[in-house]
Short mmCIF file of C-alpha atoms in Angstrom, two decimals:
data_model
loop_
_atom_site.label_atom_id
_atom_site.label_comp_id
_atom_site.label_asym_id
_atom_site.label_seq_id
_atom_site.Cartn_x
_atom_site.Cartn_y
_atom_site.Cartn_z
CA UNK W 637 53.41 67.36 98.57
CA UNK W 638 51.31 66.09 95.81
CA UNK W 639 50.71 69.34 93.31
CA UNK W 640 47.04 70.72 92.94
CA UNK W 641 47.19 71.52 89.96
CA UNK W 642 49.70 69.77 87.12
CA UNK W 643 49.71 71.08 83.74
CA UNK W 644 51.63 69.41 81.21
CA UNK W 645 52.75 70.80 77.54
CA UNK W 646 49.16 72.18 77.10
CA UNK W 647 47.93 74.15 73.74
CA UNK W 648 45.17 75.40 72.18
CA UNK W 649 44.35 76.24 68.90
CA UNK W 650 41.62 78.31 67.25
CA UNK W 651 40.63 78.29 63.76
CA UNK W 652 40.36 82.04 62.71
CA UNK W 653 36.89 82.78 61.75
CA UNK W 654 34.93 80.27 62.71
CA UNK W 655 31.72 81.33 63.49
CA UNK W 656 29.55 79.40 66.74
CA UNK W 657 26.04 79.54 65.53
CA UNK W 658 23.43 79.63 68.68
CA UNK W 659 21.42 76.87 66.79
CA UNK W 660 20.49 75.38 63.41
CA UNK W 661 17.77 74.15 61.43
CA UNK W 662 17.09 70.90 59.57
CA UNK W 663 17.43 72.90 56.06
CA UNK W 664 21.14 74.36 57.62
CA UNK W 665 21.85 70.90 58.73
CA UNK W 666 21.55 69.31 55.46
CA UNK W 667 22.77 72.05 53.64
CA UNK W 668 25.78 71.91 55.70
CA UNK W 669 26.26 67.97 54.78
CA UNK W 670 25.82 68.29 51.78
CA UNK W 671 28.41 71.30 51.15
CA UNK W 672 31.34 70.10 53.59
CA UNK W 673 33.37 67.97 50.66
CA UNK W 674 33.37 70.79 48.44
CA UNK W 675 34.22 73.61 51.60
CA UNK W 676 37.27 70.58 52.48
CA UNK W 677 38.45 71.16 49.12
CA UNK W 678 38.80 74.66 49.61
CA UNK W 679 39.86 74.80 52.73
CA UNK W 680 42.50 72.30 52.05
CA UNK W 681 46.08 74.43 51.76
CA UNK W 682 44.91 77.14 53.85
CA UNK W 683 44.92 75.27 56.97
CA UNK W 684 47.53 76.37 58.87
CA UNK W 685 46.47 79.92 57.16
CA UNK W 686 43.42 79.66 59.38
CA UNK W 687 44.20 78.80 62.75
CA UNK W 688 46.31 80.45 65.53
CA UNK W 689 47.42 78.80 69.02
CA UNK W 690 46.64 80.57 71.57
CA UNK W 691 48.23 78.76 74.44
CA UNK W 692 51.15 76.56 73.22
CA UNK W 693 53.47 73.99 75.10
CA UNK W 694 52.36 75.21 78.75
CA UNK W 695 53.70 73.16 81.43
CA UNK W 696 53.93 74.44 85.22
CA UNK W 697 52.74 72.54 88.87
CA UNK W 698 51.14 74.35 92.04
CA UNK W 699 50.96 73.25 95.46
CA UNK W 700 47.97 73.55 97.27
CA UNK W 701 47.99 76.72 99.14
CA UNK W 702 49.95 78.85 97.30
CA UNK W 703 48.92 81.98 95.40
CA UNK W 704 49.99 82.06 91.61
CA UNK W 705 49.84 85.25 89.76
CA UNK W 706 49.69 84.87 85.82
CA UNK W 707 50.71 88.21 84.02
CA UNK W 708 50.99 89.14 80.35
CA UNK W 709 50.03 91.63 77.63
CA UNK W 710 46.33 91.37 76.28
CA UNK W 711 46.41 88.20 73.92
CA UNK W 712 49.53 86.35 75.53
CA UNK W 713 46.95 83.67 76.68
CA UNK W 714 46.11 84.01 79.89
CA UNK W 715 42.56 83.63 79.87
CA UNK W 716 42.99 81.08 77.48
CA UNK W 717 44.61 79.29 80.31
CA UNK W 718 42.08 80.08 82.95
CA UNK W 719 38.81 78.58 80.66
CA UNK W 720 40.84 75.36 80.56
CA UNK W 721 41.28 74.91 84.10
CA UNK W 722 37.83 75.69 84.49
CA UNK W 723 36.55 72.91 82.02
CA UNK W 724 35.11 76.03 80.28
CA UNK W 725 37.09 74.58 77.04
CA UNK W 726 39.31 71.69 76.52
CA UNK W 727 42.92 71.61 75.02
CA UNK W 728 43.96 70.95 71.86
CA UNK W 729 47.33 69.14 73.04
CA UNK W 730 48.51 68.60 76.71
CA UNK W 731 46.89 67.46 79.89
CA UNK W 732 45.19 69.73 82.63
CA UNK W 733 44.78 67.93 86.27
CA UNK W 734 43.11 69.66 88.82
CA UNK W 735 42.24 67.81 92.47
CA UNK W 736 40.05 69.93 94.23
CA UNK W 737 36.75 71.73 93.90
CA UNK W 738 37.18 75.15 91.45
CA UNK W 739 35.45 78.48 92.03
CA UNK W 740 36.12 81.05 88.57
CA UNK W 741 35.38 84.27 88.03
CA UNK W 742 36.20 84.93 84.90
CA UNK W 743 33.82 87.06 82.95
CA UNK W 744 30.63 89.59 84.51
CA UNK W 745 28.66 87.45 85.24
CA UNK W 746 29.57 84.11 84.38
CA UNK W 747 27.55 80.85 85.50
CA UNK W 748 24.27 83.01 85.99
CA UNK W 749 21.45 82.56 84.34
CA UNK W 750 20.12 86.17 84.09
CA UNK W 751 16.19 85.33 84.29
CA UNK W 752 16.90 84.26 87.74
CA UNK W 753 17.47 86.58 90.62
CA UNK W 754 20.42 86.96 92.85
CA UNK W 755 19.28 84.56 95.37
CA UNK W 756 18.86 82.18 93.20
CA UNK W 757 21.65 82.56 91.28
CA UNK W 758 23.81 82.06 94.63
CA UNK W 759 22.21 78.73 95.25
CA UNK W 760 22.69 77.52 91.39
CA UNK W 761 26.33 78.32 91.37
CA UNK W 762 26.55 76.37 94.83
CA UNK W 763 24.79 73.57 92.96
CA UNK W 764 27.44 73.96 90.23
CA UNK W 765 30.17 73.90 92.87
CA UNK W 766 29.01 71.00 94.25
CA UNK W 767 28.16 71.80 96.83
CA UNK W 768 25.18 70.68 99.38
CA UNK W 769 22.03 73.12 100.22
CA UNK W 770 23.22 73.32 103.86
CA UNK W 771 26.44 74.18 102.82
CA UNK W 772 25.31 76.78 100.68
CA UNK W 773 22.80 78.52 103.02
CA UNK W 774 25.20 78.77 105.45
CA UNK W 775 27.24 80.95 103.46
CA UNK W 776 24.29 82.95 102.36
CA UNK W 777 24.04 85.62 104.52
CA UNK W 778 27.74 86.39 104.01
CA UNK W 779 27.75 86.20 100.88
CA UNK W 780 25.13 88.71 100.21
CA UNK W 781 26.63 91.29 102.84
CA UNK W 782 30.02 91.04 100.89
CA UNK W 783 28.20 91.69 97.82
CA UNK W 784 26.11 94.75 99.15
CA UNK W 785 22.97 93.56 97.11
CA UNK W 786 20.20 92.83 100.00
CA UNK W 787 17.95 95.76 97.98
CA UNK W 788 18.05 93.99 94.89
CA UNK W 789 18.33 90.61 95.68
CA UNK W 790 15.02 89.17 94.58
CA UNK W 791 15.52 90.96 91.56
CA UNK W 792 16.61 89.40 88.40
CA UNK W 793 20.37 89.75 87.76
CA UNK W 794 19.51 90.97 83.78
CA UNK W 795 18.26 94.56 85.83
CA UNK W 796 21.83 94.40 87.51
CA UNK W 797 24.83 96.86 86.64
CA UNK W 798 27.61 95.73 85.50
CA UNK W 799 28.94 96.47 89.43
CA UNK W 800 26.58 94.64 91.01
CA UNK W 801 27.00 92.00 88.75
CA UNK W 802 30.67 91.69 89.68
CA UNK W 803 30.10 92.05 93.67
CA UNK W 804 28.00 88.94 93.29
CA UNK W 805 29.57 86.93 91.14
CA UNK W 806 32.96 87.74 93.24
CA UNK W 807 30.81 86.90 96.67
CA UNK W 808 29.91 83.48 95.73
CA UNK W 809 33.36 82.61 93.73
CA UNK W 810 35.00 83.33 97.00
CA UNK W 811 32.99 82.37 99.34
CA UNK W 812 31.69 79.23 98.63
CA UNK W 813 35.02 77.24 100.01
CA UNK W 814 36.07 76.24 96.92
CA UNK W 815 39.79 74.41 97.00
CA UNK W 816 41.22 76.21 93.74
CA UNK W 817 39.45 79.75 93.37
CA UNK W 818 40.88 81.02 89.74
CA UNK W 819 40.17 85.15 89.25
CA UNK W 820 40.56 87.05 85.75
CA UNK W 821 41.44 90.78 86.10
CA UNK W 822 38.49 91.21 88.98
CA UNK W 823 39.87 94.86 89.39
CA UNK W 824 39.05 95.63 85.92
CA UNK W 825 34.90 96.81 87.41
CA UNK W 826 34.03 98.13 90.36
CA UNK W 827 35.05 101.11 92.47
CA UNK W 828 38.53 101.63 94.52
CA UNK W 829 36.48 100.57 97.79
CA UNK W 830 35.14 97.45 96.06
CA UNK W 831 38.78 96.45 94.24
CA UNK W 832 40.23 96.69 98.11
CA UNK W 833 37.95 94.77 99.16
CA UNK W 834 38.34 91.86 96.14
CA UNK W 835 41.92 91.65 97.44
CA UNK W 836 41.88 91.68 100.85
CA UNK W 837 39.30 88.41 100.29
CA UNK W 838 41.93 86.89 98.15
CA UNK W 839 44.76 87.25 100.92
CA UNK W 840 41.70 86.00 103.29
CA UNK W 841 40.93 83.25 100.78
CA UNK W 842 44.92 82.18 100.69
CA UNK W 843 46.00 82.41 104.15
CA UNK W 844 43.33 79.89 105.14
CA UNK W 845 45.31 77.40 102.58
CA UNK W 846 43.09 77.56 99.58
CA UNK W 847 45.09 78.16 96.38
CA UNK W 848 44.84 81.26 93.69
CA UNK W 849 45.30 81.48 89.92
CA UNK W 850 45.07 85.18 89.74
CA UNK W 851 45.25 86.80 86.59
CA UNK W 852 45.89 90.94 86.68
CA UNK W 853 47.35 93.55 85.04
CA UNK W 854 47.82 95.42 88.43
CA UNK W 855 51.80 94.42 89.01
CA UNK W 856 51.16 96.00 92.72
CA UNK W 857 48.54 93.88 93.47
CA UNK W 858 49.90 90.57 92.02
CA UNK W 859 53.27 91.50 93.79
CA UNK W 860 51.74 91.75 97.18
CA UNK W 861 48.90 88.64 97.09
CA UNK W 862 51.59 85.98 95.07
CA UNK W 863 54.96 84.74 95.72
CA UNK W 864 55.48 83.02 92.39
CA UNK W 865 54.81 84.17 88.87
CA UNK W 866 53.67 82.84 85.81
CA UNK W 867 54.37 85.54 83.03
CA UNK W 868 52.84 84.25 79.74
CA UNK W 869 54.35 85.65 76.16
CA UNK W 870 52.61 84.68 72.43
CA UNK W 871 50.59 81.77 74.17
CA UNK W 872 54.01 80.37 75.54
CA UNK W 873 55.58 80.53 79.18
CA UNK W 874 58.40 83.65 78.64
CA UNK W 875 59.70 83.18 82.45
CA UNK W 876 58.44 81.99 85.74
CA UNK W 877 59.59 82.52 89.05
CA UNK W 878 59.86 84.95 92.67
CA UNK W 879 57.07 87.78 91.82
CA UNK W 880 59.38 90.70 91.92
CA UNK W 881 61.69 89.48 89.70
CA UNK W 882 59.40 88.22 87.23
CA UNK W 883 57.11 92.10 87.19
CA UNK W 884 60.55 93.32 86.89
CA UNK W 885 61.65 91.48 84.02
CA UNK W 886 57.93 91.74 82.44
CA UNK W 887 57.54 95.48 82.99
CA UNK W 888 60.90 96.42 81.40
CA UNK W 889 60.38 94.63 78.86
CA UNK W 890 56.75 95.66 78.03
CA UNK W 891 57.16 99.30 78.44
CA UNK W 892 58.47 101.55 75.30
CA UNK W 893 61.51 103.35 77.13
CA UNK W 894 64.16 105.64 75.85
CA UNK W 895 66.08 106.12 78.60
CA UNK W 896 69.19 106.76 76.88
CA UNK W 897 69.41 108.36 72.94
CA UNK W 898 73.00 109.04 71.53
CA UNK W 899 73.82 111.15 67.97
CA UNK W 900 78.07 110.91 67.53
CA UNK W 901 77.70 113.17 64.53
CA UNK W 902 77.25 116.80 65.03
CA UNK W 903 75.99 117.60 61.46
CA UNK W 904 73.15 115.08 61.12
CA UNK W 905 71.94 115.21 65.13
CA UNK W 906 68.63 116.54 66.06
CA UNK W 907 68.67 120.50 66.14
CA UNK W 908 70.37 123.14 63.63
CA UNK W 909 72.33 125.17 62.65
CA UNK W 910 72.40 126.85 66.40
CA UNK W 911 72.77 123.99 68.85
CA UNK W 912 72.17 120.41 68.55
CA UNK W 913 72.05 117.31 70.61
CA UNK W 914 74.52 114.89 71.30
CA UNK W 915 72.80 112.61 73.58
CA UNK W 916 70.04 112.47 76.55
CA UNK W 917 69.33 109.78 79.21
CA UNK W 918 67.70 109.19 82.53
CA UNK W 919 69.09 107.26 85.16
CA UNK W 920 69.24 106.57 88.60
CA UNK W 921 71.35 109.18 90.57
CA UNK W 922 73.70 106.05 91.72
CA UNK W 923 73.14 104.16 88.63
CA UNK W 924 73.06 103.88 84.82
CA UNK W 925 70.17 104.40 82.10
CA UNK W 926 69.33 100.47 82.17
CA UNK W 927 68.84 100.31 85.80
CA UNK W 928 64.98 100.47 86.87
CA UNK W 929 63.29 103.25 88.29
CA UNK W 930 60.40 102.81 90.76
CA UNK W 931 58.95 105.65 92.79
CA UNK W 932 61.19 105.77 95.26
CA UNK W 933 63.81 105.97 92.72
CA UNK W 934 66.03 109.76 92.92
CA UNK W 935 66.38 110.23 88.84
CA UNK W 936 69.04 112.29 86.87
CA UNK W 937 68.15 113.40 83.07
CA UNK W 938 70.84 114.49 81.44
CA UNK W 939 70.89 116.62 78.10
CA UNK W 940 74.32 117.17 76.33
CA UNK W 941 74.20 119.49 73.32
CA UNK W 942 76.88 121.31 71.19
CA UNK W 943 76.34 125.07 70.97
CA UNK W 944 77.77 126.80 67.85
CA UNK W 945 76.82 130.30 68.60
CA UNK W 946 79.51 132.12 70.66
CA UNK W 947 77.61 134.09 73.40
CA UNK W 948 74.24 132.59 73.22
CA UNK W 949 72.64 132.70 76.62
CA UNK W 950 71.03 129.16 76.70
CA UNK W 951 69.16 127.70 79.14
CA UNK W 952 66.62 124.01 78.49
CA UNK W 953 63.15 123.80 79.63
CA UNK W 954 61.73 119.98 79.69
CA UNK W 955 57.80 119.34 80.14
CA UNK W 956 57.13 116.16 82.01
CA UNK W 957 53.99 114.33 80.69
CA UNK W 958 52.37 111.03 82.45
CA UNK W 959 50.77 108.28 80.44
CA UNK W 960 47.51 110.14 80.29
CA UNK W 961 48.94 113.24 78.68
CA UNK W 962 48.98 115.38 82.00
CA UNK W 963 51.78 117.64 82.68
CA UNK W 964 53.53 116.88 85.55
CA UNK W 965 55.64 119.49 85.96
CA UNK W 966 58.04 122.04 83.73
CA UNK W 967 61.64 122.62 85.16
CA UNK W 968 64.05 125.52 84.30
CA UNK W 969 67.34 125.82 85.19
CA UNK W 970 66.73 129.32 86.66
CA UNK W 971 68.81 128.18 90.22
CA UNK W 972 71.89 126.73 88.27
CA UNK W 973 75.00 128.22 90.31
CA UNK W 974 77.92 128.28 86.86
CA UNK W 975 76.19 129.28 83.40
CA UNK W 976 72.66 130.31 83.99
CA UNK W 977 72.40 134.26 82.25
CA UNK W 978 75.69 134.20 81.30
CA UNK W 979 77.07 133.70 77.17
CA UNK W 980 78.06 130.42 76.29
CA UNK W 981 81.25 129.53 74.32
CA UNK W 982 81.45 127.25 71.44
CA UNK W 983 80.92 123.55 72.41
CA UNK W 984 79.37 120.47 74.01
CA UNK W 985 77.54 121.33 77.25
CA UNK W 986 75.33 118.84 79.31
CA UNK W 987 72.67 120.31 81.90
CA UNK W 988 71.67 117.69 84.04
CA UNK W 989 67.81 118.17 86.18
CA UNK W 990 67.12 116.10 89.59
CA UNK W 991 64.35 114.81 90.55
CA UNK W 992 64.09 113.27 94.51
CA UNK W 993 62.33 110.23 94.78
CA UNK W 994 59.10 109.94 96.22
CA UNK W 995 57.72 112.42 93.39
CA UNK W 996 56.77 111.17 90.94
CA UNK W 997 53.85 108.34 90.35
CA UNK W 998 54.39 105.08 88.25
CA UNK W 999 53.57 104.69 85.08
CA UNK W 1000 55.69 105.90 81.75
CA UNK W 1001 56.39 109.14 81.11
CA UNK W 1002 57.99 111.50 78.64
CA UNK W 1003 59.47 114.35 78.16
CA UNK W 1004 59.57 117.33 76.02
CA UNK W 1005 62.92 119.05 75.81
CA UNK W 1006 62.75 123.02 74.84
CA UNK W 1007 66.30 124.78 74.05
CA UNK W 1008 65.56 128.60 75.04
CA UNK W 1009 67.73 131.30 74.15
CA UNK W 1010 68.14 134.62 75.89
CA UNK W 1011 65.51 133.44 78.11
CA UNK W 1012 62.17 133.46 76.15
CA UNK W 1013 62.92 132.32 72.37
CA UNK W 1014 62.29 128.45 71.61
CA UNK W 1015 65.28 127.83 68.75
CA UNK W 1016 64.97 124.13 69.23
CA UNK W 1017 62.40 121.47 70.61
CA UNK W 1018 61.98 117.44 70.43
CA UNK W 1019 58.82 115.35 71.60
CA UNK W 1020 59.40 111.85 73.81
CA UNK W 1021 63.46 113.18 74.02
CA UNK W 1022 63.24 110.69 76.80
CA UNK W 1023 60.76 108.03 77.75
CA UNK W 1024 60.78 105.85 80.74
CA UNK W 1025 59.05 103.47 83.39
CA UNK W 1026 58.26 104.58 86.64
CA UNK W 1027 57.74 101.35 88.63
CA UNK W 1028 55.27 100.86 91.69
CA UNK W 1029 56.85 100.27 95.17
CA UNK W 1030 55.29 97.78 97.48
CA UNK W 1031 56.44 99.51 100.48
CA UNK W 1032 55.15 102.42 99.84
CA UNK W 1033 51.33 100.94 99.56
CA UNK W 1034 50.21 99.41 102.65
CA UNK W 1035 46.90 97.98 102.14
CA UNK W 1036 46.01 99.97 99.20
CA UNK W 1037 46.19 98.02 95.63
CA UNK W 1038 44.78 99.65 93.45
CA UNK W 1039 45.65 102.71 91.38
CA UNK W 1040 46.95 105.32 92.89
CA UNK W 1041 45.62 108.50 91.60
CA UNK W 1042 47.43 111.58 90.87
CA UNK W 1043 50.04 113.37 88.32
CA UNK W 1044 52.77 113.14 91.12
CA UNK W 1045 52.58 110.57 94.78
CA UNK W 1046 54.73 112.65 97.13
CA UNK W 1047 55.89 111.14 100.44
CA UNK W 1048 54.29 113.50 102.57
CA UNK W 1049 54.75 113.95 106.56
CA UNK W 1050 51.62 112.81 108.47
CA UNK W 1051 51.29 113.61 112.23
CA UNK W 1052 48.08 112.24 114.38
CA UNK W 1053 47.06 113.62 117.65
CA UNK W 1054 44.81 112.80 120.49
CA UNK W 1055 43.30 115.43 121.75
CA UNK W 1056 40.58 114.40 124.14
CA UNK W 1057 39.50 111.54 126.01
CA UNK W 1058 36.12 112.99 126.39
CA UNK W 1059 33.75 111.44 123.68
CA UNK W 1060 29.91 112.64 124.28
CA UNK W 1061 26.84 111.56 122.10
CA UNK W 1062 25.82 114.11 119.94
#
């Protein structure tokens, strides 16, 4: 099958401060002329100073009907990428084929003019699509439901939030039939009810054989709408391939774990002259500190510390903090069966805390380790003594794609009954 799309060793460069004046007049103009030899001169030495490539070397085919997800840290190039598929901008090396009619939604708002009101700005981006009047019209009434605008829509778009804005200019990108739709982080505005409803067009969209460039930072959501993967590093293509291994191999990589810290030498590791650390990790309860962790995941940390005070009465206390700073929980050992309330002897100890999966919700997390003695006096503590990714789980979201709120996401038993068969008016 012929590709759709074929994109062969494409780069792009920018020259780093360039400025894009909105227009010039005849005394800039022949200023300007008159000035370039000497700027040349300057310039010349610092070129490659002055310019960065954005995309470089980018090669990859799709087949018509597939869904392609395109993943990346902010500034690996991705929507870089997606303006030159759209024509928005051309490349400075390569070649970018596309056989089909595009529909982008890249920006709030892009392709409307914002004197013009919604209605009309559906029919211009038709016209822009290429496609007929009729063809537009009978789309309209669609597109304007799925949007949710009928109260504003002979209002200019300039008067629109940035919300509505997005509803429309998602409506017509996706419903005007185009053969390559291309979509740039479209759950980064709008509400959870209007991000569910942005996917479950794109599934729509693809299972009636229309192919998807879909750029997100939401790993769930590009897991569940794409088979294949495009993840882009430093303007470059780092890996491509099945979606969950390629959001596997992104996400460890991207997030800033310390799953596992060791210190061999008990004079110089963190702590004093009381007790000190030898080493902490976090693991799966089958597996080691490099394996992943997703919610589902039951989790071991492990603290091993040398006491040098004979009878202290030690116990740990670890804070668990999200990404957003919110304590999750704080665990004592105050059910340990062997050494809890009794003196310790001289030596290396480990205490070891379990966590069952189906707790915790993804996203990093740290933790602050507290070394107590005789139950209430802090003698020791260390911030981030362990850091580490909690990965999403696609089985455990159903329809639901978008972030999933909370400090914790148990698993929790649901029972429906039905009760009556008897429905009256009210």
């Amino acid at each position: 099958m012929k590709p759709i799309i074929r994109v062969t060793n494409v780069g792009k460069q920018y020259r780093i401060g360039a400025r894009q004046e909105a227009y010039t007049n005849l005394r800039e103009v022949v200023t300007a002329s008159l000035s370039a030899p000497f700027k040349r001169l300057r310039r010349r030495g610092r070129r490659d100073a002055e310019t960065v490539w954005a995309l470089k070397n980018v090669s990859f085919e799709v087949r018509p009907g597939e869904v392609i997800g395109i993943i990346g840290r902010n500034g690996a190039g991705k929507s870089t990428l997606l303006k030159i598929l759209s024509r928005i901008t051309e490349p400075t090396t390569g070649r970018a084929e596309l056989y089909g009619r595009i529909g982008s939604l890249l920006e709030v708002g892009t392709g409307f003019h914002p004197e013009l009101t919604g209605r009309e700005n559906i029919f211009l981006n038709g016209a822009v699509l290429g496609m007929k009047r009729s063809e537009i019209a009978r789309k309209f009434d669609e597109i304007v439901a799925f949007a949710e605008i009928d109260q504003v829509l002979d209002t200019p778009v300039k008067h629109y939030s940035s919300g509505m804005y997005m509803r429309l200019a998602f409506a017509v990108a996706a419903h005007l039939e185009p053969e390559i739709l291309l979509v740039d982080e479209v759950l980064a505005v709008g509400d959870a009810e209007f991000q569910a409803k942005c996917l479950g067009k794109m599934g729509a969209v693809a299972s009636e054989g229309r192919t998807v460039l879909f750029v997100s930072h939401n790993m769930a959501a590009v897991q569940s709408l794409c088979r294949r993967v495009i993840w882009l590093e430093r303007g470059e293509v780092a890996e491509e391939g099945q979606a969950v291994s390629v959001v596997q191999n992104y996400l460890g990589k991207g997030s800033a774990s310390a799953t596992e810290k060791v210190w061999d030498d008990p004079h110089t590791a963190p702590g004093d002259d009381k007790v000190r650390l030898h080493r902490v990790r976090v693991r799966p309860v089958t597996g080691s500190a490099s394996d992943p962790i997703n919610i589902r995941t039951p989790i071991v940390m492990e603290f091993d510390y040398w006491n040098f005070e004979p009878g202290a009465r030690l116990n740990l206390s670890l804070h668990l903090y999200n990404e957003q700073g919110i304590t999750v929980f704080n665990a004592l050992p105050l059910r340990e069966p062997v050494w809890h309330g009794k003196p310790f002897p001289t030596g290396l100890f480990r205490s070891s805390c379990y966590v069952p999966g189906d707790l915790l919700n993804n996203g990093l997390h740290s933790v602050l380790l507290l070394v107590v003695k005789d139950q209430g006096t802090v003698i020791f503590s260390l911030n981030d003594a362990l850091v580490f990714n909690v990965r999403d789980s696609i089985e455990r979201r159903g329809d639901w794609h978008g972030k999933w709120e909370g400090a914790v996401r148990p698993d929790l038993k649901w029972k429906t009954e039905y009760l009556d068969a008897e429905v009256t008016t009210p």
